[in-house]
Each structure stands twice: as structure tokens, then as C-alpha cells.
PDB file of C-alpha atoms in Angstrom:
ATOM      1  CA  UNK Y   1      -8.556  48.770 -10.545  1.00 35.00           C
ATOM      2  CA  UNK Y   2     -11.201  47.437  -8.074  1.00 40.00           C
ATOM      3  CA  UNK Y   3     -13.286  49.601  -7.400  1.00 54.00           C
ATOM      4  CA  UNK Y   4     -16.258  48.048  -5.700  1.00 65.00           C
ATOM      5  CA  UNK Y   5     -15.618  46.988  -2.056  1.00 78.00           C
ATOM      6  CA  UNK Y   6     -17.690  44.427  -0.325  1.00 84.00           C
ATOM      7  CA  UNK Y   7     -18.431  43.867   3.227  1.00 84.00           C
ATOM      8  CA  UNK Y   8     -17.773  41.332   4.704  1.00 90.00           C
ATOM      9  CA  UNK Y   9     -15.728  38.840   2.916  1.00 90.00           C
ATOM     10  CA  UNK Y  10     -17.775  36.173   4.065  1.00 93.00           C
ATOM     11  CA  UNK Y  11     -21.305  35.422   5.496  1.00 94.00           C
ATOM     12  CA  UNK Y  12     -22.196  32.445   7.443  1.00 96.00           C
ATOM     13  CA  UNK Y  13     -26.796  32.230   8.440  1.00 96.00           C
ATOM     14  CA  UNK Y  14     -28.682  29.479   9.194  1.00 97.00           C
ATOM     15  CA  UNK Y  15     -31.322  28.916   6.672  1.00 97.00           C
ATOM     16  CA  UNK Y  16     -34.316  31.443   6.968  1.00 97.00           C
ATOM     17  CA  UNK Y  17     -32.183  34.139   8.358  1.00 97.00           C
ATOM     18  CA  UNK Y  18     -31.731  37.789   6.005  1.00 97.00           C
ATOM     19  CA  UNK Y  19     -28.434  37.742   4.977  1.00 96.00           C
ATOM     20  CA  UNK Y  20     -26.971  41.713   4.204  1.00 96.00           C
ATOM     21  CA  UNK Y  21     -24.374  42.208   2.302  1.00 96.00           C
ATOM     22  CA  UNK Y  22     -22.440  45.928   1.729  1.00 95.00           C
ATOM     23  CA  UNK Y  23     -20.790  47.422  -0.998  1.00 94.00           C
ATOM     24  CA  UNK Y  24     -18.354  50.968  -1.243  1.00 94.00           C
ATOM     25  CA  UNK Y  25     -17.339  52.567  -4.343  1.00 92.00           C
ATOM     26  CA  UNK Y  26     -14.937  55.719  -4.837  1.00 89.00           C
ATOM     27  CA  UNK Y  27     -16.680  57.666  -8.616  1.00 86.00           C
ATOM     28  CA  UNK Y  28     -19.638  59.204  -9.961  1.00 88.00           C
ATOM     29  CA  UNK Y  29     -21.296  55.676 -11.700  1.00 90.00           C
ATOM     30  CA  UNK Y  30     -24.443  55.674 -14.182  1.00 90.00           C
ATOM     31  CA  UNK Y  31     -25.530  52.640 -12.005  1.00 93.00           C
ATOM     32  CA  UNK Y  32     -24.795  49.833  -9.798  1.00 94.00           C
ATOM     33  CA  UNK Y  33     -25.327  45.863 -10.516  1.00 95.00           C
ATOM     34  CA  UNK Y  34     -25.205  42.781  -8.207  1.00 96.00           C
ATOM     35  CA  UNK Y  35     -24.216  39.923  -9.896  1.00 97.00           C
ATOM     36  CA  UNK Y  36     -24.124  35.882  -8.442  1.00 97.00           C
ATOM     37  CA  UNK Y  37     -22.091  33.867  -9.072  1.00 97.00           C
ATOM     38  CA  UNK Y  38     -21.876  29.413  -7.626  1.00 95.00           C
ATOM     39  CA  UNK Y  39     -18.891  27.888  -7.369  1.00 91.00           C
ATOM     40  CA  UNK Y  40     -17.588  27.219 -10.804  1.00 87.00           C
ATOM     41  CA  UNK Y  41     -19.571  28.885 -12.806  1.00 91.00           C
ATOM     42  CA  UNK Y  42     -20.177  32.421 -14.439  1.00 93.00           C
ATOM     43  CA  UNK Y  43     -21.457  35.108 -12.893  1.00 95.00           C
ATOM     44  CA  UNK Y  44     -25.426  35.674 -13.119  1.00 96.00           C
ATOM     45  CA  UNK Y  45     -26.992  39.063 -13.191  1.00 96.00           C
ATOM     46  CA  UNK Y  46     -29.423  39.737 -10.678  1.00 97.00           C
ATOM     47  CA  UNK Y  47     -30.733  43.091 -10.257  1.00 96.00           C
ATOM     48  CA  UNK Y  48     -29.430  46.831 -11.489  1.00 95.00           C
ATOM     49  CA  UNK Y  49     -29.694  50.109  -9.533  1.00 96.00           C
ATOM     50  CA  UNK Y  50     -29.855  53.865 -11.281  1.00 94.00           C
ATOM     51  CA  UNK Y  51     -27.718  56.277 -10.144  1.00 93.00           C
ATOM     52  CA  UNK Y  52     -31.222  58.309  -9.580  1.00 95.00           C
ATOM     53  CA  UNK Y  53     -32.343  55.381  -7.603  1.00 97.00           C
ATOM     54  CA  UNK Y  54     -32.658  54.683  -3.709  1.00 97.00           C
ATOM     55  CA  UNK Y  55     -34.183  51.386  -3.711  1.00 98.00           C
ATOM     56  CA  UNK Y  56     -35.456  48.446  -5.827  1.00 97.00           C
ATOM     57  CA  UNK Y  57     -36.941  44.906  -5.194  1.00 96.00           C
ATOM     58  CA  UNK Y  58     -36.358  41.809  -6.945  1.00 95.00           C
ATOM     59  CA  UNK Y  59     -38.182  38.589  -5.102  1.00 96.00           C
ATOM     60  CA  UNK Y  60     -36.704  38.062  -2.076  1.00 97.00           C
ATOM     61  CA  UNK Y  61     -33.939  40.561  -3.290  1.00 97.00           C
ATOM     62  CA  UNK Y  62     -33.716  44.198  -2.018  1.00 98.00           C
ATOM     63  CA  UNK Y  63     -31.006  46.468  -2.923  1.00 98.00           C
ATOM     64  CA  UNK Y  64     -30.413  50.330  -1.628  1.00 98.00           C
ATOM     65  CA  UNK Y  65     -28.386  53.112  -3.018  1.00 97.00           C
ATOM     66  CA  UNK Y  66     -27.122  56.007  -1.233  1.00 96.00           C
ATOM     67  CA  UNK Y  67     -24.883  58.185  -3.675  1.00 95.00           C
ATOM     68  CA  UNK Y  68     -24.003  60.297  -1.192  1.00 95.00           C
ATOM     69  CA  UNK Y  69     -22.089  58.031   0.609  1.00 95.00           C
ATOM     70  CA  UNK Y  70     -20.956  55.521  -2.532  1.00 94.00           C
ATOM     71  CA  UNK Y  71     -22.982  52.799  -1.220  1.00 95.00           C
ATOM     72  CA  UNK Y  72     -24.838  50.151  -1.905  1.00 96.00           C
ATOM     73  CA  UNK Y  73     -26.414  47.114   0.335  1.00 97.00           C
ATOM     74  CA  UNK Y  74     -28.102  44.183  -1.520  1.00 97.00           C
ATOM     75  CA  UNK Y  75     -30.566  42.350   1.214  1.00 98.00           C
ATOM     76  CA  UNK Y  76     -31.654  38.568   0.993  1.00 97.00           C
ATOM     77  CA  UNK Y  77     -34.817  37.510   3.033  1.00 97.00           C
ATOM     78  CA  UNK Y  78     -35.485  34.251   4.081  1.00 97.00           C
ATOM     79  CA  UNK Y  79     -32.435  32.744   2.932  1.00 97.00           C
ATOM     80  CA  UNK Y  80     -32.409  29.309   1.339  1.00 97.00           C
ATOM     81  CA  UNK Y  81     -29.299  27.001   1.531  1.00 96.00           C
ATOM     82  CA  UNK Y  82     -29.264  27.081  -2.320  1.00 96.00           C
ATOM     83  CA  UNK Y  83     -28.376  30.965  -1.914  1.00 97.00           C
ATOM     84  CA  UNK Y  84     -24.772  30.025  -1.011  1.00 97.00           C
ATOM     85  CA  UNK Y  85     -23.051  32.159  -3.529  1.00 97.00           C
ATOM     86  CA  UNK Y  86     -20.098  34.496  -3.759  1.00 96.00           C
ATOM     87  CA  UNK Y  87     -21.773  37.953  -4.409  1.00 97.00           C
ATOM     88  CA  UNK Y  88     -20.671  40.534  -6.280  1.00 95.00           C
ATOM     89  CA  UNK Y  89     -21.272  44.201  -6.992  1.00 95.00           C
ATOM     90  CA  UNK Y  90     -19.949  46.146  -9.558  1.00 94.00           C
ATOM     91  CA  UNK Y  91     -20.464  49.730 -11.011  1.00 92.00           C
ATOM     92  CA  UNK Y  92     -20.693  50.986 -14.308  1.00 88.00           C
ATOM     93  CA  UNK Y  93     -18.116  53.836 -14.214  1.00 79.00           C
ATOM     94  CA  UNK Y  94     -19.837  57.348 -15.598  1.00 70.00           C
ATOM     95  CA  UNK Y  95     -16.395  58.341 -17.665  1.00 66.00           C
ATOM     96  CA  UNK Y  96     -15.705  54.941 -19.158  1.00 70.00           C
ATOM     97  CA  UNK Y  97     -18.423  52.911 -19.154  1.00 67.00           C
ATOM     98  CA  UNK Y  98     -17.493  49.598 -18.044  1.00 79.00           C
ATOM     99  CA  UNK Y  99     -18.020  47.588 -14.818  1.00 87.00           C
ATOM    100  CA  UNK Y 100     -15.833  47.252 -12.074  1.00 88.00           C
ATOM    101  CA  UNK Y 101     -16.280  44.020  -9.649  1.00 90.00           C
ATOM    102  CA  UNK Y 102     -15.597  44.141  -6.356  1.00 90.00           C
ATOM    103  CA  UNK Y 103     -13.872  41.147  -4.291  1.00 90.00           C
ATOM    104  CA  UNK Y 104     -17.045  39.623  -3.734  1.00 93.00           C
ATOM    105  CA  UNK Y 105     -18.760  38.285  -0.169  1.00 94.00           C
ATOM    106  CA  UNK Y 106     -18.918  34.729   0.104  1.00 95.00           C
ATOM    107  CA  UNK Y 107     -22.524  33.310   1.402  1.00 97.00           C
ATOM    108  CA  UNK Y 108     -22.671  30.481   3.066  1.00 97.00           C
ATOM    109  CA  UNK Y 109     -26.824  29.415   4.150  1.00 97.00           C
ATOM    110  CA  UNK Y 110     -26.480  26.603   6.354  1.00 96.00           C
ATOM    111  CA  UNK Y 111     -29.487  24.148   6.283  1.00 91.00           C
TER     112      UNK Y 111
ATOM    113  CA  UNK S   1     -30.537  31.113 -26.863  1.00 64.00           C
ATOM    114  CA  UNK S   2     -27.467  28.972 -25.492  1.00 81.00           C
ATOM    115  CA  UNK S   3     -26.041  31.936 -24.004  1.00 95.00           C
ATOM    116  CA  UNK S   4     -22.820  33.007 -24.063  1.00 97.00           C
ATOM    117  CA  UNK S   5     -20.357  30.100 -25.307  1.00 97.00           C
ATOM    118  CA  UNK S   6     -16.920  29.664 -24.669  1.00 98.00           C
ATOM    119  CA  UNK S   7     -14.290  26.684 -25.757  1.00 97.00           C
ATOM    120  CA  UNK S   8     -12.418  25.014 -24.150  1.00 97.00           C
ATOM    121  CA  UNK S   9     -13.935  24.858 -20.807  1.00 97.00           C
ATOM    122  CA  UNK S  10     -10.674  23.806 -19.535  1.00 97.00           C
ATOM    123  CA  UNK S  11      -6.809  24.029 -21.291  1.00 97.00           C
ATOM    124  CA  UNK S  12      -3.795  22.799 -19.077  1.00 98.00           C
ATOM    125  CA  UNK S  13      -0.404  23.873 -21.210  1.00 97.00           C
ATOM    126  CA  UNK S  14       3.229  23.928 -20.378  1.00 97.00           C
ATOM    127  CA  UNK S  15       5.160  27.205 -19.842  1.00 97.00           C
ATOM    128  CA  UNK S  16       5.974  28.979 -23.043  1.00 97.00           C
ATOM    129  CA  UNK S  17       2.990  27.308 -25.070  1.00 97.00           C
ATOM    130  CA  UNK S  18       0.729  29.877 -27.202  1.00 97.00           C
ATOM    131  CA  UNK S  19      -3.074  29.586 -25.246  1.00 98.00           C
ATOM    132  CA  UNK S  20      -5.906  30.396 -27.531  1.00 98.00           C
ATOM    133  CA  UNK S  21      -9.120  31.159 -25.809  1.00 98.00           C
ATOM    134  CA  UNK S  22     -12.702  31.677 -27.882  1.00 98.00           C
ATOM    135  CA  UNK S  23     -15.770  33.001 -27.414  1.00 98.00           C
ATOM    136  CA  UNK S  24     -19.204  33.446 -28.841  1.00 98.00           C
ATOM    137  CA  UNK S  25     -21.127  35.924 -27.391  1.00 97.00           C
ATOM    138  CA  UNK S  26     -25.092  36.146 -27.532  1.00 97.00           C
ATOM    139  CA  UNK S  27     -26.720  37.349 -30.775  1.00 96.00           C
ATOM    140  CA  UNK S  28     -27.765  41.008 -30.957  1.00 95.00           C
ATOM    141  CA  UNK S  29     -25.374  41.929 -27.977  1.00 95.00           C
ATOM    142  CA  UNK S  30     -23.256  44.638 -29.241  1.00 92.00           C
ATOM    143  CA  UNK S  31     -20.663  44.845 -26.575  1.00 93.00           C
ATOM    144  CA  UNK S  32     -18.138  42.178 -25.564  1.00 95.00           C
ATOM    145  CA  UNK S  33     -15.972  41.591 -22.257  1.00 95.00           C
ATOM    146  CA  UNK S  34     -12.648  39.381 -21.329  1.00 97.00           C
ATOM    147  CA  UNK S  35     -11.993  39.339 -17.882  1.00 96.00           C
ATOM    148  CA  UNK S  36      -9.538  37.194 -15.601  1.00 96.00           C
ATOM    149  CA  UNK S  37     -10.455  35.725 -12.342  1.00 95.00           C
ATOM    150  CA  UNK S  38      -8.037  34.692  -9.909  1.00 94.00           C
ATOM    151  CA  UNK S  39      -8.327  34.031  -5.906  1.00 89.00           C
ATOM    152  CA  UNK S  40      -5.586  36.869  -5.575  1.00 89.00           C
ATOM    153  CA  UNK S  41      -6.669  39.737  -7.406  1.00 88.00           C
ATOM    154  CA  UNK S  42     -10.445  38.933  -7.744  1.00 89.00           C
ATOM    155  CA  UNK S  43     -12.252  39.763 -10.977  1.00 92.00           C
ATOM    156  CA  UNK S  44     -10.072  41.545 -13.415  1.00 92.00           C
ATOM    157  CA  UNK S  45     -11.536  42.993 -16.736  1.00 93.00           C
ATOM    158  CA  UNK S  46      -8.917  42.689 -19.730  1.00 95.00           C
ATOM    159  CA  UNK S  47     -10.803  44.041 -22.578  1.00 95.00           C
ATOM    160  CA  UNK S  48     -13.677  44.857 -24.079  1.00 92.00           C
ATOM    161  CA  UNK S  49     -15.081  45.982 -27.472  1.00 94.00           C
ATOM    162  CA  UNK S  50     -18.109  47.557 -28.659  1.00 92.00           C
ATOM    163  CA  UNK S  51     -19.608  46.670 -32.152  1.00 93.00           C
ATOM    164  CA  UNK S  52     -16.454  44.626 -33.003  1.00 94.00           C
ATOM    165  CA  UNK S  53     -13.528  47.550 -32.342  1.00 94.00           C
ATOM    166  CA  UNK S  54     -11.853  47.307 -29.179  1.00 93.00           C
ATOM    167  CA  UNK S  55     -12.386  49.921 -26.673  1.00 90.00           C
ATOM    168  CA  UNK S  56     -10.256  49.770 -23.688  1.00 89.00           C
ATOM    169  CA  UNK S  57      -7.206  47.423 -23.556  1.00 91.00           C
ATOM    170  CA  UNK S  58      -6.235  48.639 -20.537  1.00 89.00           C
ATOM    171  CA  UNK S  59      -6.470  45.717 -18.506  1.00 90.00           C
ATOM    172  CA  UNK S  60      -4.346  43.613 -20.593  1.00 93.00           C
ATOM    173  CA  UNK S  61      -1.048  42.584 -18.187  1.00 87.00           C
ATOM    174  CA  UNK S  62       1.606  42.879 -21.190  1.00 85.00           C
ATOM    175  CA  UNK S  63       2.326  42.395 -24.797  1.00 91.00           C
ATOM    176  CA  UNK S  64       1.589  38.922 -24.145  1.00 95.00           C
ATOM    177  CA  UNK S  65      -1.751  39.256 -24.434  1.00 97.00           C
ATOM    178  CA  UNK S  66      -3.876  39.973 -27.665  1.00 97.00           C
ATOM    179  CA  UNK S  67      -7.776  39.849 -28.254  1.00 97.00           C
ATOM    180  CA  UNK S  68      -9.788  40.208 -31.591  1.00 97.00           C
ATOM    181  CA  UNK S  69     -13.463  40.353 -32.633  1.00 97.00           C
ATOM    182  CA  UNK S  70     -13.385  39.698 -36.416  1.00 96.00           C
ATOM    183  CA  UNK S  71     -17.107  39.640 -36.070  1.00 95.00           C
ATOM    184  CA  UNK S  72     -20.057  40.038 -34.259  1.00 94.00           C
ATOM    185  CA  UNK S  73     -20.128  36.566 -33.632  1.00 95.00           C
ATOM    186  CA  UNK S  74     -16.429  35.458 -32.712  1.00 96.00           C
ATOM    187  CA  UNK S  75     -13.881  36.746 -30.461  1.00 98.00           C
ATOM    188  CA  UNK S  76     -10.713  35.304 -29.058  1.00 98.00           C
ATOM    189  CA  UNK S  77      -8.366  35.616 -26.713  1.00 98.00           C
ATOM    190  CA  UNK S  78      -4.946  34.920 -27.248  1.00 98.00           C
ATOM    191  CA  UNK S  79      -1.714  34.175 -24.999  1.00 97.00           C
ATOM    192  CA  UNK S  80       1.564  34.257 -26.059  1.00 97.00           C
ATOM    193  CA  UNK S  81       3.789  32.810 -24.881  1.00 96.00           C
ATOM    194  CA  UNK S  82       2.152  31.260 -21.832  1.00 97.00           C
ATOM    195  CA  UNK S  83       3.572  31.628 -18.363  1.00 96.00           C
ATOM    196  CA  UNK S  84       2.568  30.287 -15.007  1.00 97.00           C
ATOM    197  CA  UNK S  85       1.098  33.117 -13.670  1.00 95.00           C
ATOM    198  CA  UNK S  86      -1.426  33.599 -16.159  1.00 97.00           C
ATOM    199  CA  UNK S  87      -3.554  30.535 -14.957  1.00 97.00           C
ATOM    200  CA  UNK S  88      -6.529  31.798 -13.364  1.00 97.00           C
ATOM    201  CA  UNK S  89     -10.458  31.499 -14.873  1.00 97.00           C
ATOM    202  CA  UNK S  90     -11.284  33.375 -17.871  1.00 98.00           C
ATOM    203  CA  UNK S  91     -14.367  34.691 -18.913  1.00 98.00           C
ATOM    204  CA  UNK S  92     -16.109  35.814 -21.424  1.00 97.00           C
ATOM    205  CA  UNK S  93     -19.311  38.139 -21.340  1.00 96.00           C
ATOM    206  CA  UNK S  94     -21.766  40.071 -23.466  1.00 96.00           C
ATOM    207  CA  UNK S  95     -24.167  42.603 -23.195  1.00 94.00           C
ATOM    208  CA  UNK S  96     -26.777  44.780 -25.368  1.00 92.00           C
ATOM    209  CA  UNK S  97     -24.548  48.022 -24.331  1.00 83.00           C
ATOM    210  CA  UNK S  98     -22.024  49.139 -22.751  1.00 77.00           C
ATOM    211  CA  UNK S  99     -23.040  49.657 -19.133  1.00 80.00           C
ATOM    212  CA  UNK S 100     -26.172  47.562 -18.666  1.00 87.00           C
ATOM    213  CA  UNK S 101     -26.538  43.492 -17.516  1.00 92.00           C
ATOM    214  CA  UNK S 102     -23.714  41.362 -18.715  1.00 93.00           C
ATOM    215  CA  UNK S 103     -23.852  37.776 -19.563  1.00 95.00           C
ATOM    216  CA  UNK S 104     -20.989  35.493 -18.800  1.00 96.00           C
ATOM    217  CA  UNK S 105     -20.092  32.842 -20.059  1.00 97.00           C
ATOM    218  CA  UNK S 106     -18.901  29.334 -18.146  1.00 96.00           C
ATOM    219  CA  UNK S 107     -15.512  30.572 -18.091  1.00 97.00           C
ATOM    220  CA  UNK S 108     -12.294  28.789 -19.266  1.00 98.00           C
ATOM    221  CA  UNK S 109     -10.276  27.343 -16.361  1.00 97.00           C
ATOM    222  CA  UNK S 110      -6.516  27.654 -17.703  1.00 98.00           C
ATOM    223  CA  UNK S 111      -3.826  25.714 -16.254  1.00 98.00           C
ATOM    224  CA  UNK S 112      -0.080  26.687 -17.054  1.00 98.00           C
ATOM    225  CA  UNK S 113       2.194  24.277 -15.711  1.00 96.00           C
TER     226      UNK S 113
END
């Protein structure tokens, strides 16, 4: 089952522009990844969240976690047209284990 | 490191036709992931194992399906007998542990016609 949710589906900015992107999940989780992934190709890890954790910075990455409400927002600054991406979050599932993707937001950084 | 590898990168077979998928996962990672992407249903994990022995099979659609890890090194993914339906992108990841990053691999895009 899915069961990260992302929000929206799709993202279209103009190039310099902070592009937000929201993710929902329904259980407890040990922690919460975002993951990259071009058209094509494999996904790409690029930053993990602890359950214990509110916030963390990566670059021009910045990614919150509120575990009281099961979610999770993963901010880009200054967007770059080579940051069109589909973007993924998924959770690592405290009973099991294993990560769950969501459906992904599509990015789209027009030059 | 080359990452994780997987062969072929792309298979186009006719309905009915047994699909064998492979994968060779990054040294030292202990835990291994199939998963199944598709436009419909997103990205689906299949299986994984940890230190060789499968662990949840719960994603696998049917009996059609199979998935071994004879080593730490190898593990492939099997379809018998292929139907149309199953074409989608599948990938291959690994990771240290179960839980922390993953590393995919290019995927195999897989064509059943």
C-alpha cells in the first residue's frame, strides 16, 4: 500500500522561485526520506528525517517533520531548471521496516 | 563503486514468455529491494531480503512472480509466464540496512507485448 501522499501532483516555477512540496503519511515511522528521481532514471536519495526530528538542511534543501500531524514538507530555494524532477517521499514503516513511496510531485523549473 | 547494476536495461517479450530480471547490488549493502513502477499505481515494492533470506514477499502480484538472492552479490527476478500487464519499470535497490538510504539501480524497462 501507498502510504506516503504528496501534494501537489505537479509543480510548475520559474527559475529562482522556492518550490514546496508536501507529504502525508497514516503510521508511527522510524523516519522519513525524500528521494529524486529524472526522467528515466533511478531514484536518488537526497536527505533523511528522524522520527525525533523537526527540521534538517541539505544545500539548498530543507525538509520539516511534524509527527503530530504525519507530515512532512521538503523546501527547494532558488530553484534551478536542472531541479525538474519527480519527487518522492517515502517512510520507513516502525513495524516492518521498509519504505513506502508516495505518488510523487512532478517539478517542472522553467528557465 | 558502479553502484547498483542491473541487466538488461530494457527486455520487450511476447505474452506467455518467461522474463528474467538481474541485479547486483552494491558491496557491503546487506539489504536488497525489487520494486515495480508503473504510471498507474506509482512505485510498488515487490520484495525485499535482508542478508540473502527474503523478508517480505508481500508485494509480489501472484504466483507468477519469484525472486532469489543466492548470494550477497546476485539477485534475480523472475516472471513466469509473462503477461501484458506486468510491463512497467523495474528496479532494483540496495541499502546498508533495512530502513536507511536506498540505492537504485537504472531500472529495467520491460515491455510485454
Amino acid at each position: 500500500s501507498q502510504q506516503g501522499e504528496e501534494d501537489p501532483q505537479a509543480l510548475s516555477i520559474q527559475e529562482g522561485e522556492n518550490a514546496t512540496m508536501n507529504c502525508s503519511y497514516k503510521t508511527s515511522i522510524n523516519n522519513l526520506q525524500w528521494y529524486r528521481q529524472n526522467s528515466g532514471r533511478g531514484l536518488v536519495h537526497l536527505i533523511l528525517i528522524r522520527s525525533n526530528e523537526r527540521e534538517k538542511h541539505s544545500g539548498r534543501l530543507r525538509v520539516t517533520l511534524d509527527t503530530s500531524k504525519k507530515s512532512s514538507s521538503l523546501l527547494i530555494t532558488a530553484s534551478r531548471a536542472a531541479d525538474t524532477a519527480s519527487y518522492f517521499c517515502a517512510t520507513d514503516e516502525s513495524n516492518t521496516g521498509k519504505l513506502i513511496f508516495g505518488q510523487g510531485t512532478t517539478l517542472q523549473v522553467k528557465p | 563503486d558502479a553502484g547498483v547494476i542491473q541487466s538488461p536495461r530494457h527486455e520487450v517479450t511476447e505474452m506467455g514468455q518467461e522474463v528474467t530480471l538481474r541485479c547486483k547490488p552494491i558491496s557491503g549493502h546487506n539489504s536488497l529491494f525489487w520494486y515495480r513502477q508503473t504510471m498507474m499505481r506509482g512505485l510498488e515494492l515487490l520484495i525485499y531480503f535482508n542478508n540473502n533470506v527474503p523478508i517480505d514477499d508481500s508485494g509480489m502480484p501472484e504466483d507468477r512472480f519469484s525472486a532469489k538472492m543466492p548470494n550477497a552479490s546476485f539477485s534475480t527476478l523472475k516472471i513466469q509466464p509473462s503477461e501484458p500487464r506486468d510491463s512497467a519499470v523495474y528496479f532494483c535497490a540496495s541499502s546498508l540496512a533495512k530502513g536507511v538510504e536506498q540505492f537504485f539501480g537504472p531500472g529495467t524497462r520491460l515491455t510485454v507485448l
